[in-house]
């Protein structure tokens, strides 16, 4: 009975260890042993795991996924097959293909102000001490088998370093492309280090460029040091045959601001984990997310906001719009530890079901051990407001348009939090198209999955 | 323009309208008064096309068309406008988006091209001035966080944008202070043309000092029991509804 995908993956690891380490860097290899041991111990989160109650993980890690342990040699120019669809967004661009950094022409970019971004493996070779100090210190391999698995397998990904006091005007955009003729499993790792008083906006876009099935298991670690300000927008836009486990871990130091906004525009099965540790006083955290789910898609979000120190503020808003037979889940845990006096923590989860068959499971959780705090949490699951719909119809707006306006308004609450204007406008537009049933892909996507 | 004949309507099996007859010609202002529960709001809701009411008998023609067969949006596009007694808050939907969609749907119905962004904004600006609505209100979500008075002004603003042939003002005066009442009434009067008509539903004679009706009807227990001129409203104000009930 136990000849599971777990054993298969452990064997896969052992069989390919040479290839895995060869195509990575010492610092990452160093952490692998711990990762695989931990995975052996933890295995996949099972049905009894409260945290993964609504996503059956193990069966998704099918053994028929191909796994490549060296970067794919590409014979085409990426520009020929993929063009970012936010032309007015002027960014520093970082591209990955199936989890490996795509150098264009070099894989490590060093900007004049000391900012480094590019391949994590390359950076780990060039700055081993810096990476060693931070890699695998925010994510934890000992409580989530999937993070352990990622630590064992991850060979590359994107690295971003912001030196002290540097304010990056242009956002850094990471575009993760999946393209393959065969079904593929992809595991990679991102590391973002924001030194004291540095500031940056980071945009992460996930795309699938071929119809094969993809399984992604990605871990992103963010270290936000004192008074830094890091803003991450994630746009997940993959096809129906994709499965994605995305783990975002952030550790915030004194006076820092960290914001994340995860827009799950399209995908097959998406599981987003967000862990934020408010590790010192006066931190500010914003955790936002929006999921647009239809047909048989599934989006499951787990968030854990850990108030470990006093005088921090966190603000969380998640919304999901579910159509057809789609399912969604939200499990949001806020922990206010004993020492975290004067904490302000707010959480809100609102969901709209457009059909009688769509399902949403929500569990807002607030655990408070300090006695001088301001906290609130709440969740709603509802339908489109009939009164509002009639009001619009009474102004000559068709029922369909009225529904669309309401859905769009519902979604805009989250999209409106995006600070970069061209990005916000573009995502608004993609959301609008998505709700209208037009494929909300970027123009370059070859997929016709809707 | 509007002809209502023997209109009966139910909600949840309970008959509220029990045979309404009403003729409205272009340019006329009709006031409908009556005690609580007499069916005033039901009448306006039935005319606007609310699905929760079931019309069991009678007919309504509006500009030669069978109104009862039209969807709520088509009634609006044909030129019927209901100013809601309780305007709905729609968080997340901006006034601009809402109005632009409404205006362009009306244009599409008439076979016209959508307004350009600049023409639309110009139209908004003009109509805002006409009804003296605060500019800031139109930058917000529809009615969200508006005061009672602001909501009513917003109804009149929407009316100004859509230029209806027949406006039904359902207790537009309720919850208004005297200044807001004057502004709302001024808006209605400025929009008045010899072709368009209005039905003013109110409890109080006060509104009729500002919007002067050609006819006053008294609705009681689902029927129009008395019709007169504006003097009838004054008489009501003095005597109350009891003399009607008796």
mmCIF file of N, CA and C in Angstrom, chain A residues 72-83 95 97 102-105 177 179 209 444:
data_model
loop_
_atom_site.group_PDB
_atom_site.id
_atom_site.type_symbol
_atom_site.label_atom_id
_atom_site.label_comp_id
_atom_site.label_asym_id
_atom_site.label_seq_id
_atom_site.Cartn_x
_atom_site.Cartn_y
_atom_site.Cartn_z
ATOM 1 N N UNK A 72 17.011 23.299 -19.515
ATOM 2 C CA UNK A 72 16.698 22.935 -20.876
ATOM 3 C C UNK A 72 17.485 23.830 -21.833
ATOM 4 N N UNK A 73 18.058 23.210 -22.852
ATOM 5 C CA UNK A 73 18.747 24.010 -23.877
ATOM 6 C C UNK A 73 17.685 24.567 -24.793
ATOM 7 N N UNK A 74 17.656 25.860 -24.899
ATOM 8 C CA UNK A 74 16.615 26.393 -25.772
ATOM 9 C C UNK A 74 17.216 26.883 -27.077
ATOM 10 N N UNK A 75 16.495 26.607 -28.119
ATOM 11 C CA UNK A 75 16.989 26.939 -29.452
ATOM 12 C C UNK A 75 16.238 28.128 -30.028
ATOM 13 N N UNK A 76 15.277 28.601 -29.248
ATOM 14 C CA UNK A 76 14.472 29.724 -29.751
ATOM 15 C C UNK A 76 14.754 30.951 -28.896
ATOM 16 N N UNK A 77 14.331 32.085 -29.401
ATOM 17 C CA UNK A 77 14.425 33.291 -28.585
ATOM 18 C C UNK A 77 13.132 33.435 -27.800
ATOM 19 N N UNK A 78 13.286 33.667 -26.519
ATOM 20 C CA UNK A 78 12.086 33.761 -25.680
ATOM 21 C C UNK A 78 11.146 34.843 -26.211
ATOM 22 N N UNK A 79 11.757 35.910 -26.705
ATOM 23 C CA UNK A 79 10.932 37.018 -27.204
ATOM 24 C C UNK A 79 9.988 36.573 -28.330
ATOM 25 N N UNK A 80 10.411 35.507 -29.024
ATOM 26 C CA UNK A 80 9.585 35.048 -30.139
ATOM 27 C C UNK A 80 8.329 34.331 -29.668
ATOM 28 N N UNK A 81 8.420 33.716 -28.500
ATOM 29 C CA UNK A 81 7.250 32.964 -28.058
ATOM 30 C C UNK A 81 6.510 33.638 -26.921
ATOM 31 N N UNK A 82 7.179 34.568 -26.272
ATOM 32 C CA UNK A 82 6.518 35.186 -25.130
ATOM 33 C C UNK A 82 6.816 36.673 -25.085
ATOM 34 N N UNK A 83 5.747 37.422 -24.969
ATOM 35 C CA UNK A 83 5.915 38.857 -24.826
ATOM 36 C C UNK A 83 5.047 39.276 -23.643
ATOM 37 N N UNK A 95 13.665 36.049 -16.001
ATOM 38 C CA UNK A 95 12.837 35.006 -16.603
ATOM 39 C C UNK A 95 13.288 33.634 -16.142
ATOM 40 N N UNK A 97 12.557 29.364 -16.947
ATOM 41 C CA UNK A 97 11.879 28.388 -17.788
ATOM 42 C C UNK A 97 11.925 27.053 -17.064
ATOM 43 N N UNK A 102 16.623 31.826 -16.928
ATOM 44 C CA UNK A 102 16.973 31.968 -18.336
ATOM 45 C C UNK A 102 17.853 33.193 -18.494
ATOM 46 N N UNK A 103 19.164 32.958 -18.706
ATOM 47 C CA UNK A 103 20.085 34.079 -18.839
ATOM 48 C C UNK A 103 19.863 34.821 -20.131
ATOM 49 N N UNK A 104 19.880 36.124 -20.046
ATOM 50 C CA UNK A 104 19.577 36.873 -21.266
ATOM 51 C C UNK A 104 20.255 38.241 -21.230
ATOM 52 N N UNK A 105 21.575 38.338 -21.537
ATOM 53 C CA UNK A 105 22.490 37.257 -21.905
ATOM 54 C C UNK A 105 23.178 36.650 -20.681
ATOM 55 N N UNK A 177 8.025 30.772 -16.759
ATOM 56 C CA UNK A 177 7.388 30.121 -17.895
ATOM 57 C C UNK A 177 7.495 28.608 -17.749
ATOM 58 N N UNK A 179 7.156 25.308 -20.145
ATOM 59 C CA UNK A 179 6.992 24.885 -21.518
ATOM 60 C C UNK A 179 7.669 23.545 -21.707
ATOM 61 N N UNK A 209 3.148 27.759 -21.278
ATOM 62 C CA UNK A 209 3.247 28.046 -22.709
ATOM 63 C C UNK A 209 3.017 26.834 -23.598
ATOM 64 N N UNK A 444 0.452 36.383 -25.860
ATOM 65 C CA UNK A 444 1.418 35.450 -26.427
ATOM 66 C C UNK A 444 1.128 33.998 -26.061
#
